[in-house]
Coordinates of C-alpha atoms in Angstrom, one line a residue:
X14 CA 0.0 0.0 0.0
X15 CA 1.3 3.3 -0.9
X16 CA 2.3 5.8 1.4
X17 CA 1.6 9.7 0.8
X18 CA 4.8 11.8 2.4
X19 CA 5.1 14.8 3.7
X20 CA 2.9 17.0 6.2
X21 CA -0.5 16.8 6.0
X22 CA -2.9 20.2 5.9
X23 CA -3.6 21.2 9.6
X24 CA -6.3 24.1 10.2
X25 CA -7.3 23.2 14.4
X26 CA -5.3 24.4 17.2
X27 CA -2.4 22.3 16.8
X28 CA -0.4 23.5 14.3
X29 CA 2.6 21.1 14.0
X30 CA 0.0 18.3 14.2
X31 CA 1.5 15.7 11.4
X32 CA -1.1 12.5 11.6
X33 CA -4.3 14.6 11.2
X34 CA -6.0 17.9 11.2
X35 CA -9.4 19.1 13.1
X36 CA -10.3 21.2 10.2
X37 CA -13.6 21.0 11.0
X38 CA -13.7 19.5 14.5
X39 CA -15.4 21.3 17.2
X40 CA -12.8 22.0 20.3
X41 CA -14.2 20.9 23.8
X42 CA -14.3 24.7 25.1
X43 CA -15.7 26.0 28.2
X44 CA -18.7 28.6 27.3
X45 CA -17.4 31.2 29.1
X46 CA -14.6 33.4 28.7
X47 CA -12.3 32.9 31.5
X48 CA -9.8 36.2 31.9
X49 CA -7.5 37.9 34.8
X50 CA -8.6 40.7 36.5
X51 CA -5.8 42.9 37.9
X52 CA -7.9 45.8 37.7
X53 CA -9.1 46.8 40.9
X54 CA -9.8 50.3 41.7
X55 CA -10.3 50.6 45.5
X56 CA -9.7 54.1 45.6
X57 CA -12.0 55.0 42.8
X58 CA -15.1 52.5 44.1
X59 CA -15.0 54.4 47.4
X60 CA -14.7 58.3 45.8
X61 CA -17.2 57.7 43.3
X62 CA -16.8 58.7 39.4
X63 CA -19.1 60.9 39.9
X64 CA -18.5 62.1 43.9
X65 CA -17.7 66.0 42.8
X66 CA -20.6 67.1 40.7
X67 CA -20.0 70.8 39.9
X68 CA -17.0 71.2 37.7
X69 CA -18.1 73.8 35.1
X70 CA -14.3 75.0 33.8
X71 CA -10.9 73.5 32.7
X72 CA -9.6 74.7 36.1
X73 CA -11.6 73.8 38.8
X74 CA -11.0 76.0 41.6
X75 CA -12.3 76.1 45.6
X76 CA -11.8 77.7 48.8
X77 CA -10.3 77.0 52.4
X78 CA -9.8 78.4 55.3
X79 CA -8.8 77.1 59.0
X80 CA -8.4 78.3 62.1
X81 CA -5.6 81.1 63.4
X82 CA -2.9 79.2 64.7
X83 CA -2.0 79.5 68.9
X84 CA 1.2 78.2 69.1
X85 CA 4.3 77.9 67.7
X86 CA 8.2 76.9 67.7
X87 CA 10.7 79.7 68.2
X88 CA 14.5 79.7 66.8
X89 CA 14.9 82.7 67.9
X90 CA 14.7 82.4 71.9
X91 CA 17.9 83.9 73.5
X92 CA 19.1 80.9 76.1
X93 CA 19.1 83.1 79.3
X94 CA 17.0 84.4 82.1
X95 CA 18.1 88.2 81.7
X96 CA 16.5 90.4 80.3
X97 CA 12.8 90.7 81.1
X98 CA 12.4 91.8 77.8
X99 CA 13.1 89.9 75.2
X100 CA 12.8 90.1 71.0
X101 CA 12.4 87.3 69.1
X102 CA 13.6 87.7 65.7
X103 CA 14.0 84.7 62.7
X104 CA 14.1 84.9 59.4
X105 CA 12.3 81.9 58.8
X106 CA 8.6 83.3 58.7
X107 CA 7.0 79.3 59.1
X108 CA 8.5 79.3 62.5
X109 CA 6.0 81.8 64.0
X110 CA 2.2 80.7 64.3
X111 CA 0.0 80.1 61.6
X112 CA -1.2 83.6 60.6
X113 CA -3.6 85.5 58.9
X114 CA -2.1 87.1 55.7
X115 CA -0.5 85.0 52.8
X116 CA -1.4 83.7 50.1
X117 CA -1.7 80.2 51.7
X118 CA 2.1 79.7 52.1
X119 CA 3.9 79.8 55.1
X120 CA 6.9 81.6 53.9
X121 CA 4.0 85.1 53.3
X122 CA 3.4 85.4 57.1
X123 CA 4.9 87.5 59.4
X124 CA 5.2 88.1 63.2
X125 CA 2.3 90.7 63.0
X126 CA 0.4 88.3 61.2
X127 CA 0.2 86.2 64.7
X128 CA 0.4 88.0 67.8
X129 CA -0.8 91.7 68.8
X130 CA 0.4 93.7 71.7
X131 CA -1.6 92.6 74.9
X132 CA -1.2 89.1 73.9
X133 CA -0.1 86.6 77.0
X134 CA 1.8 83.6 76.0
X135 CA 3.6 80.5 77.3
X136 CA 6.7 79.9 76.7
X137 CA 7.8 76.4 77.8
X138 CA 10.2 73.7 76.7
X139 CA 12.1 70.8 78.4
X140 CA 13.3 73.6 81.6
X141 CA 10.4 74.8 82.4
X142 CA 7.6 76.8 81.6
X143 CA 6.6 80.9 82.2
X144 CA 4.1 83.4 80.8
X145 CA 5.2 86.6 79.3
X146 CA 3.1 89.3 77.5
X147 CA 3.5 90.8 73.4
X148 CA 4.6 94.0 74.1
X149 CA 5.5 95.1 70.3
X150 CA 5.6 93.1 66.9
X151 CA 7.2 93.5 63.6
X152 CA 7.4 92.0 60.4
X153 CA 10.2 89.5 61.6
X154 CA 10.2 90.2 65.6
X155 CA 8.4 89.6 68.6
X156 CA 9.1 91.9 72.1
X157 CA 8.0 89.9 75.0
X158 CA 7.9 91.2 78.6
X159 CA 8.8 88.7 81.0
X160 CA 8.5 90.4 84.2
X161 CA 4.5 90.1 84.8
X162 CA 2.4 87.7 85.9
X163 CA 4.2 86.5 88.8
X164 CA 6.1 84.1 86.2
X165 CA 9.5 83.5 86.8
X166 CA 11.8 83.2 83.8
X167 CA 13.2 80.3 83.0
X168 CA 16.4 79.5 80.8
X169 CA 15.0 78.3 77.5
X170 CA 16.7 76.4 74.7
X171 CA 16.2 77.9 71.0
X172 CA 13.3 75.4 70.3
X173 CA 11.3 76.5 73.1
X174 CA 7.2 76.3 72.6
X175 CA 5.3 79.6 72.0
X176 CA 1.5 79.3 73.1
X177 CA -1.2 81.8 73.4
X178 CA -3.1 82.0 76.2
X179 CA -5.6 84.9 76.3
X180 CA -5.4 88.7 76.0
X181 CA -4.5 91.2 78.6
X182 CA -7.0 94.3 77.5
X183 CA -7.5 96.8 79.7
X184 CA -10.5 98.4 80.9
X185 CA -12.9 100.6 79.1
X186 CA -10.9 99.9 75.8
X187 CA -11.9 102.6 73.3
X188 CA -10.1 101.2 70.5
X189 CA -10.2 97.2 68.6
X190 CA -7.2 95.6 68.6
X191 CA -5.6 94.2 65.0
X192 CA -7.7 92.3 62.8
X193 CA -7.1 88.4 63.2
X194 CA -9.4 87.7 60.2
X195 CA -8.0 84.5 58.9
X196 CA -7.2 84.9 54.4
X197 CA -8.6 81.5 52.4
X198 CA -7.0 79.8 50.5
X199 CA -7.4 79.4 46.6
X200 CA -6.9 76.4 45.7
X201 CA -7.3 74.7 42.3
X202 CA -7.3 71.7 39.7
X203 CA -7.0 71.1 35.9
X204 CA -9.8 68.8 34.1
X205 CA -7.7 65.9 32.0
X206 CA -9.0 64.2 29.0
X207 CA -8.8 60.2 29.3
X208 CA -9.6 58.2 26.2
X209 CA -9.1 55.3 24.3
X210 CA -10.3 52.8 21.8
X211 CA -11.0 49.6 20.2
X212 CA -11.7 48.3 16.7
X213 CA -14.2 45.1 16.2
X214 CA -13.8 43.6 13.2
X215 CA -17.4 42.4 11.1
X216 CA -16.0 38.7 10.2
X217 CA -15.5 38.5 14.5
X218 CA -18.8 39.7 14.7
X219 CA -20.8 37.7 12.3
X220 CA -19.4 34.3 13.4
X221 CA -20.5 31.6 16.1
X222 CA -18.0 31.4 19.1
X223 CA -18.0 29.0 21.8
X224 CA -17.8 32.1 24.4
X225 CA -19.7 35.3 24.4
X226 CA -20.9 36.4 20.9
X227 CA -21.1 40.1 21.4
X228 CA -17.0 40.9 20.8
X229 CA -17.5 44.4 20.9
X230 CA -19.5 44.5 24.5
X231 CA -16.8 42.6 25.7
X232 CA -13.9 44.4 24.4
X233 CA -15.9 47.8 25.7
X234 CA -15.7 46.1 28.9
X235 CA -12.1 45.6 29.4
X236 CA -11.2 48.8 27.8
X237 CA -13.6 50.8 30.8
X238 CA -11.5 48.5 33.2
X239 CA -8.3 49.5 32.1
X240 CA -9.7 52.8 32.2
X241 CA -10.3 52.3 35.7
X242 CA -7.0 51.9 36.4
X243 CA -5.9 55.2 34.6
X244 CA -8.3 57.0 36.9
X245 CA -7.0 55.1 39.9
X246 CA -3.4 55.8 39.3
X247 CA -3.8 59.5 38.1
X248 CA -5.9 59.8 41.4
X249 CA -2.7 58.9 43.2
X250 CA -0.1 60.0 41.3
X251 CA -1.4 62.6 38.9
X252 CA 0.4 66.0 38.6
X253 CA -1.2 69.3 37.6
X254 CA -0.4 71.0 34.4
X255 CA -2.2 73.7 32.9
X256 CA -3.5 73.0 29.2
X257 CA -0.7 73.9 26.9
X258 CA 0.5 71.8 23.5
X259 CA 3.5 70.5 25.2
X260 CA 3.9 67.5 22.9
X261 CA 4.7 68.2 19.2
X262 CA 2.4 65.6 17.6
X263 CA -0.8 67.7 19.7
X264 CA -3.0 69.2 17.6
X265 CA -4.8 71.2 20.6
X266 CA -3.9 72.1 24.2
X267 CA -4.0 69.0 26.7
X268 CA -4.1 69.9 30.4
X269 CA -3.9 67.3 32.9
X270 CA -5.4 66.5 36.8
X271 CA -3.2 66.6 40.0
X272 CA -3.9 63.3 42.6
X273 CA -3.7 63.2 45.8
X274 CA 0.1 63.1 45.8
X275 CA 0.7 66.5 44.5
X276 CA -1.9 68.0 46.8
X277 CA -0.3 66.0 50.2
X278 CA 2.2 68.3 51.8
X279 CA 2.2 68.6 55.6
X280 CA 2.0 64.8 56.9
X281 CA 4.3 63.3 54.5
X282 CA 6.7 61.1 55.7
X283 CA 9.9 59.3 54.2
X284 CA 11.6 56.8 55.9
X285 CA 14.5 55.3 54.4
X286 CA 14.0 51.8 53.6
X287 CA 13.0 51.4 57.4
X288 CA 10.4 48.8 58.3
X289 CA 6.6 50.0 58.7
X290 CA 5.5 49.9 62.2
X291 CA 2.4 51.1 64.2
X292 CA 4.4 54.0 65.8
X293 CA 4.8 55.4 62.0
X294 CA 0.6 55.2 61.0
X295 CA -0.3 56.6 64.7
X296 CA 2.1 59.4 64.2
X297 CA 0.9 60.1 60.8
X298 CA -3.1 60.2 62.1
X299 CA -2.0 61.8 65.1
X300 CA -0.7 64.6 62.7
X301 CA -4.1 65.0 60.9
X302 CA -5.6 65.2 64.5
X303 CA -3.8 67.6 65.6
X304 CA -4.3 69.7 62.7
X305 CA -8.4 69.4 63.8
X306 CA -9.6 66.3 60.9
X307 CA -9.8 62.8 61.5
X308 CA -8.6 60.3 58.4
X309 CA -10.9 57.3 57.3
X310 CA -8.8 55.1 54.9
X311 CA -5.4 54.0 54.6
X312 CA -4.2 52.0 51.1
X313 CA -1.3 50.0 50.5
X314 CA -0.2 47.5 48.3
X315 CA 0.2 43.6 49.4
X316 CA 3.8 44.2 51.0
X317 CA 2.8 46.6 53.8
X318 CA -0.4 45.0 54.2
X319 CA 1.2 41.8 55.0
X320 CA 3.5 44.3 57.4
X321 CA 0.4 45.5 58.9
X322 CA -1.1 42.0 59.6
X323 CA 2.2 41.1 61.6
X324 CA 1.1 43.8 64.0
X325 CA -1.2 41.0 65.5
X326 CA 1.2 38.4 66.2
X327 CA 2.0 39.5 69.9
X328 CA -2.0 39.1 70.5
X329 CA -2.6 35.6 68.6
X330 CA -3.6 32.2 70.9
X331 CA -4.8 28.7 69.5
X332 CA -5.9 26.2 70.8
X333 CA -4.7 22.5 69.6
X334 CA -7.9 22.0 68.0
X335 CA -8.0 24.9 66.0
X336 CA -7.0 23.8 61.7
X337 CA -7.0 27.4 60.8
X338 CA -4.2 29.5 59.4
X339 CA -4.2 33.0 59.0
X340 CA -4.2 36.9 60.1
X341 CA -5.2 39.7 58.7
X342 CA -5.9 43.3 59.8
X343 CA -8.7 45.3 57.9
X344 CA -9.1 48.3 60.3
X345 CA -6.5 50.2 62.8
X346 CA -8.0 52.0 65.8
X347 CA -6.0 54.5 67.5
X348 CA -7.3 57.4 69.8
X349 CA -7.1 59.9 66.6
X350 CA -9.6 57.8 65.1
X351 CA -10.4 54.6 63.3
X352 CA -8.6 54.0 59.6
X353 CA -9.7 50.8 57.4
X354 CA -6.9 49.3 55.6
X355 CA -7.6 48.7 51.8
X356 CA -5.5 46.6 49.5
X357 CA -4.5 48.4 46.1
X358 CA -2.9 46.8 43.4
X359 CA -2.6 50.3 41.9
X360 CA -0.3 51.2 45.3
X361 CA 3.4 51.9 45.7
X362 CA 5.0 49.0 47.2
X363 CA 6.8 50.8 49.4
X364 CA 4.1 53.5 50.4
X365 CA 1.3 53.6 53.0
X366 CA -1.5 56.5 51.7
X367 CA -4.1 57.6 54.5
X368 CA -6.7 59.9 53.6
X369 CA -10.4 61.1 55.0
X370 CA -12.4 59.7 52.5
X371 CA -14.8 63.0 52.3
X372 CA -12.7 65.5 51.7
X373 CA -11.9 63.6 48.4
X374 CA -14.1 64.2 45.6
X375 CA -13.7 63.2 41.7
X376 CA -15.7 64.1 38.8
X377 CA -16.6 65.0 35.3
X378 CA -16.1 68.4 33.4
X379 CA -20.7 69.2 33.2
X380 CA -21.4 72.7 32.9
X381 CA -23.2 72.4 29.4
X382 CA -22.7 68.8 28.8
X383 CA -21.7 65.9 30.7
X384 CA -18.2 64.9 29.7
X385 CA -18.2 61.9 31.8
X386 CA -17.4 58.9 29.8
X387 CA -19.1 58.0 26.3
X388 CA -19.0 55.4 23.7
X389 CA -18.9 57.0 20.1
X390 CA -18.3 54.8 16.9
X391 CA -15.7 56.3 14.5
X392 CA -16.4 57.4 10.6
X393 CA -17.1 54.1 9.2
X394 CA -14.2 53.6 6.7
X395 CA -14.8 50.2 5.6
X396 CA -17.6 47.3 6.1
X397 CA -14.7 45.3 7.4
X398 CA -14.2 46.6 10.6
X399 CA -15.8 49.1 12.9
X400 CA -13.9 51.9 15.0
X401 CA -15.2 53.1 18.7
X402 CA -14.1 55.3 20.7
X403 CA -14.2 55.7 25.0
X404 CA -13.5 59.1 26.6
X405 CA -14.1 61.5 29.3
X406 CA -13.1 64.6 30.9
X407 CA -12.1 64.6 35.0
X408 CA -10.7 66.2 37.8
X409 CA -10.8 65.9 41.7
X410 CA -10.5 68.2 44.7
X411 CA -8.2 66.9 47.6
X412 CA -9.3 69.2 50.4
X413 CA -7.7 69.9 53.7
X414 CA -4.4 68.0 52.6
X415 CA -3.6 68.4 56.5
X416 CA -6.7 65.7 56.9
X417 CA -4.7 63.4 55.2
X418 CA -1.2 61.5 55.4
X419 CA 1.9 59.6 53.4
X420 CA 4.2 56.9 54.3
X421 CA 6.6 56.5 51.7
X422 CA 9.8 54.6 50.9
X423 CA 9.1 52.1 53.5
X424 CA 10.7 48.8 53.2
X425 CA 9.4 46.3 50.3
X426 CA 10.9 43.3 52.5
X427 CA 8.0 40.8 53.1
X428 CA 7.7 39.8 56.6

C-alpha cells in the first residue's frame, strides 16, 4: 500500500499536528470566557466617578480656610533668664504661628500676622515653663515682657514652645485691637481628558463562538477596566499642568489633573527603607488630628499589608484543636480615630497613603454637557471593521491636605 509523504494540511489548534487535522472538528471549550482581573480600583469604588458634581471650567477651583494658629516653635529664643524683655527675631517666617495674611504659604506670614500687643503667652520647653506678654511686633520680631504675671523666667533652649493663652486688655478699651481675620485659600485643579479605543472587526462579529458572541461588548468592557486603572493611578499619582500643546504631535492644548500626591504636603513622611511599624501610621493620624480632621482610609499594596497584619502576632492564641491558618488586619483603631486598611494593586510597594475619605471628591467636566465617559463609533471607513471610541473629561478636589497623610519609601521586604 502506498504511502503519501510529507505533512498533511492542519487548520485546528495544533499546528505542527503531522497524523491529522481538526479542520472541521469542534474543540471541547468552556462557554465562558475565562480572563485575569488585575484591575481593581479601590480608591475609585469608594470616591465615586461621579462624587464632585459641579465642575463647570478647565480649572476647577475652591476655597479653604482654618483656624488662626496658637502656638508655635521659636529659633529665635535667646538661652538666658536676663532680660525681662526679650525680642524674638527669625528669618524663617514658618517658625511663627500660623497667621492670617498670605497667600496660603507659610513663607508670606509675618510676626504681625500672629500676635498683637496685649497678647499673653507660654513659653515652655524641656526647663520649664513661664508666661510673658506681646509688648510690640514687627514684620520679623516679637518683644515679650517677662517680668508680669508673677512668672518666673526660665532659661529656654532655641526650640522653646510659643502658646497663646488669652489677652490682657484693659479696661474701658476705646479702640479694637488688630484684625485676626483668617485669608482663604485658593486652591485649584485642571480637568484631563482620558480616552481610548478599540476596533471590532465584522467577520469577529458575524461568526459563532464558543464564548460570548457580542466581541464588541466585551472588548468595551475591558477597555472601561483599564480605564479604571488610569483613573485610579492618576488619582494617586497625577500631577497638575495647565492645558498647553506640550507634545509636538498635539493638535490642541492638553491639560492634565493633579492626585492626591501632588496635593499632600504637611503629613508626608519618608523613611528610608525602614520597616513599617504602628508607631509610624499613629504618628501620621495623630498629625491629621492635631491639625483638627480625623482620616478614614489607609491603602497600601500587598507588601505593607502583609507588614500591617504582623502587628497581631504578639496578640494571637490557638488552641490544639483549631486547623486554621491566617491573620489579617482590615481596620486600625488609634485614639485619633479609626482607619480601614484597603488593599490596592494600583499602590506603591513601598508607600502607605491615609486619607479622610470625604474630603476627596472626583468628577466629570458638566457645565453644558456631561463629559463623563461616552461610547462613540468612528467614521465608518470600511464594512470590514468598525472603529469606537471611550473618553471623558475629569478632575478631583483633595481638600484639607492636612486631613490626610503619606508613608513612603518604606521597606518592600515581606515579613
Amino acid at each position: 500500500m502506498a504511502t503519501i509523504g510529507g505533512m498533511r494540511k492542519t487548520y485546528g489548534y495544533d499546528a505542527s499536528a503531522t497524523t491529522w487535522d481538526a479542520q472541521n472538528e469542534a474543540l471541547d471549550v468552556s462557554p465562558m470566557l475565562d480572563i485575569l482581573r488585575p484591575v481593581d480600583v479601590p480608591l475609585l469604588t469608594l470616591i465615586g466617578r461621579a462624587s464632585l458634581e459641579d465642575v463647570d471650567s478647565v480649572k476647577h477651583e475652591w476655597l479653604e480656610d482654618e483656624y488662626r494658629g496658637m502656638t508655635t516653635v521659636s529659633a529665635g529664643l535667646n538661652n538666658t533668664t536676663d532680660p525681662v524683655t526679650v525680642t524674638l527675631t527669625t528669618a524663617a517666617h514658618s517658625s511663627y504661628f500660623r497667621a492670617t495674611g498670605g497667600n496660603g504659604s507659610p513663607a508670606d506670614y509675618t510676626a504681625a500676622d500672629s500676635v498683637t500687643p496685649g497678647d499673653i503667652v507660654r513659653l515652655w520647653d524641656a526647663n520649664g515653663s513661664e508666661l510673658a506678654i506681646v509688648t510690640a511686633v514687627t514684620a520679623t520680631t516679637i518683644d515679650l515682657d517677662r517680668s508680669q504675671l508673677g512668672s518666673t523666667p526660665v532659661s529656654h533652649t532655641t526650640s522653646c514652645n510659643i502658646t497663646i493663652i488669652g489677652t490682657l486688655q484693659p479696661q474701658g478699651l476705646t479702640a479694637v485691637g488688630a484684625s485676626r481675620t483668617t485669608t482663604k485659600s485658593p486652591l485649584f485643579n485642571y480637568t484631563q481628558i482620558f480616552e481610548d479605543s478599540f476596533r471590532a472587526s465584522s467577520t469577529q462579529r458575524s461568526t459563532r463562538k464558543y464564548t460570548a458572541n457580542n466581541d464588541r461588548a466585551r472588548e468595551l468592557a475591558k477597555v472601561m477596566d483599564l480605564m479604571g486603572v488610569q483613573l485610579e493611578r492618576t488619582m494617586i499619582f497625577g500631577r497638575k499642568q495647565k492645558p498647553a500643546a506640550t507634545v509636538a504631535s498635539q493638535q490642541g492644548p492638553a491639560g492634565a489633573m493633579g492626585g492626591i500626591h501632588s496635593f499632600v504636603s504637611s503629613n508626608v513622611y519618608d523613611k528610608n527603607g525602614a520597616v513599617l511599624t504602628q508607631t509610624m501610621i499613629e504618628d501620621a493620624l495623630q498629625a491629621a488630628w492635631e491639625a483638627g480632621a480625623r482620616s478614614s482610609h489607609l491603602f497600601c499594596n500587598a507588601t505593607q499589608k502583609r507588614r500591617i497584619n504582623t502587628f497581631l502576632d504578639p496578640y494571637k492564641r490557638t488552641d490544639y484543636s483549631d486547623n486554621r491558618l491566617g491573620t489579617f488586619v482590615d481596620a486600625f483603631d488609634t485614639d485619633f480615630g479609626s482607619v480601614v486598611v484597603v488593599l490596592d494593586r494600583q499602590m506603591p510597594t513601598d508607600e502607605v497613603l491615609i486619607i479622610d475619605a470625604s474630603r476627596i471628591k472626583f468628577g466629570p467636566l458638566n457645565a453644558n454637557e456631561s463629559r463623563a465617559f461616552r461610547l462613540t463609533q468612528r467614521p465608518v471607513e470600511s464594512q470590514e471593521s468598525e472603529l469606537w471610541q471611550v473618553s471623558g473629561e475629569y478632575t478631583m478636589e483633595v481638600r484639607l491636605e492636612k486631613s490626610h497623610a503619606r508613608i513612603y519609601d518604606l521597606s518592600t521586604t515581606a515579613p
